[in-house]
Amino acid sequence: MTTVLHPALETTGADITTGADTSASATSPTTPAHPPTLSRLHAPTLTTLTDAVAANVERMRLATDATIMAVVKADGYGLGAVPVALAAVGAGAEWLGITDVDDAAELRAAGVDVPILAWLNPSGVDAARALAHCVDVAAGSVDELRQLIADVSAADAGRLRVHLHLDTGMARGGAPVEDWAELLRVARAGSAQIDVVGVMGHLPGADAADPSVNAPAVLRMRQGRDAVLRAGFGPLIVHLAATSGTLTDPATHFDLVRVGAGLVGIDPSETVALQGAARLTASVVHSSVVPAGTSIGYCGTHVTQRQTGIAVIGVGYADGIPRELLPGAAVEIDGVRCEIVGRVSMDQIVVDTGERRMPRGSTAVVFGPDGGAVPRIQEWARWAGSIPHTIVTGIGPRVERRTA
Ligand SMILES: *Cc1c(COP(=O)(O)O)cnc(C)c1O
């Protein structure tokens, strides 16, 4: 059995087991010539790159003549509804879309004055609030529409602008075709309370770059539009497409496209290189050199094969680092891609820095659009067996937010 000498015991330069001089070992991790004397740590930080959001809106503009609605649900796909909305509107987006009237009110408070549509409204619609903040609301069922009309009547504060949400083939929201006639009857009866200004559907092939996959939904959308027009409503804003449809299939565009993922640099169709709008950084909080045979982290799922540098980074699954990762998941430190080794912990991960010693206070870039050794969110999605959307929306609340 060979005895492995811990590097900390090597300060004499002599291997006490053999008497051999090991101080000149070629594989020993090196420390920079002038290590910082003070380590400056920073809290895990998610930076929203507003220039990238603007560039992505401009890219959408090249793809369509339709009005662009910037969708900033889920706090702007994790990057901040307000900064993403302001950047998108600044770059020419004419509408904003969100899932809740309360979130829309926050956008109004931030000074946004473009039209806003709120669909879904998981905790119900506060009709008075929607009217007060000039928020359009989508109604996707007969029950929802009846409730809305009753609430507007009770609020007695004017007529609410409504978009009828029709199911275009997803069975996940929107009135099914069998209910359209009743939906339109209810809408007509409520004409003192609501103003039907739009009709919306949603594409089930959210990542399809193939127009033939979208064709049934496009047909259903046209049928829906025609039914609403025949019922005497109009003019209407007709909208169906999200990011993928916008980038790949003009037949889905109608009057307005609803772009969410594309704003933050995610193209679900993977046909266009958009600009990543998120960078997550964290500090190396601990740095050391360990010998071969060292087991790292909980349950010893990783054992070092050689003497190597390791760095502990102060970000973990509570911050949104996926715990189930394929081998190869990594961060960038000082231009080097450093693989995550051992289990992801609640507050920290450990990376193998190989020959390099990455001192405490070094900045690790978990993901970003920077290129080089910096992983992109698309790589994180692959390592996590997921989609990039879950990477950006999963960043935890204690991570500091910045905009740049
Ligand atoms: C989220 C959402 C969008 C935006 O989809 P992306 O693929 O993120 O662009 C559009 N419409 C509806 C109804 C949505 O829920």
Short mmCIF file of N, CA and C in Angstrom, two decimals, residues 49-62 87 91 262-263 274-275:
data_model
loop_
_atom_site.label_atom_id
_atom_site.label_comp_id
_atom_site.label_asym_id
_atom_site.label_seq_id
_atom_site.Cartn_x
_atom_site.Cartn_y
_atom_site.Cartn_z
N LEU A 49 -28.13 41.70 -18.50
CA LEU A 49 -27.42 42.49 -19.51
C LEU A 49 -28.45 43.12 -20.44
N THR A 50 -28.79 44.36 -20.14
CA THR A 50 -29.90 45.00 -20.85
C THR A 50 -29.58 45.24 -22.32
N ASP A 51 -28.31 45.44 -22.66
CA ASP A 51 -27.95 45.61 -24.08
C ASP A 51 -28.30 44.35 -24.87
N ALA A 52 -28.12 43.20 -24.23
CA ALA A 52 -28.44 41.94 -24.92
C ALA A 52 -29.95 41.84 -25.14
N VAL A 53 -30.74 42.24 -24.14
CA VAL A 53 -32.20 42.23 -24.31
C VAL A 53 -32.58 43.12 -25.50
N ALA A 54 -31.99 44.30 -25.55
CA ALA A 54 -32.29 45.23 -26.65
C ALA A 54 -31.90 44.62 -28.00
N ALA A 55 -30.73 44.01 -28.06
CA ALA A 55 -30.27 43.40 -29.32
C ALA A 55 -31.22 42.27 -29.74
N ASN A 56 -31.73 41.53 -28.77
CA ASN A 56 -32.64 40.43 -29.10
C ASN A 56 -33.98 40.95 -29.63
N VAL A 57 -34.45 42.07 -29.08
CA VAL A 57 -35.68 42.68 -29.62
C VAL A 57 -35.42 43.11 -31.06
N GLU A 58 -34.26 43.70 -31.30
CA GLU A 58 -33.94 44.13 -32.68
C GLU A 58 -33.88 42.93 -33.62
N ARG A 59 -33.38 41.81 -33.11
CA ARG A 59 -33.33 40.60 -33.94
C ARG A 59 -34.75 40.11 -34.28
N MET A 60 -35.67 40.22 -33.31
CA MET A 60 -37.06 39.84 -33.55
C MET A 60 -37.68 40.74 -34.61
N ARG A 61 -37.32 42.02 -34.54
CA ARG A 61 -37.87 42.99 -35.49
C ARG A 61 -37.50 42.59 -36.91
N LEU A 62 -36.30 42.02 -37.09
CA LEU A 62 -35.90 41.56 -38.43
C LEU A 62 -36.76 40.39 -38.89
N ALA A 87 -35.78 47.59 -21.01
CA ALA A 87 -34.84 47.40 -22.12
C ALA A 87 -35.57 47.04 -23.40
N ALA A 91 -36.03 49.27 -26.87
CA ALA A 91 -35.55 48.76 -28.16
C ALA A 91 -36.69 48.61 -29.17
N GLY A 262 -36.93 34.63 -26.05
CA GLY A 262 -36.01 35.29 -26.98
C GLY A 262 -35.41 36.56 -26.41
N LEU A 263 -36.14 37.24 -25.53
CA LEU A 263 -35.62 38.48 -24.95
C LEU A 263 -34.34 38.21 -24.17
N LEU A 274 -29.08 34.10 -30.48
CA LEU A 274 -29.46 35.31 -29.77
C LEU A 274 -28.39 35.61 -28.71
N GLN A 275 -28.48 36.80 -28.13
CA GLN A 275 -27.46 37.17 -27.13
C GLN A 275 -27.93 36.81 -25.72
#
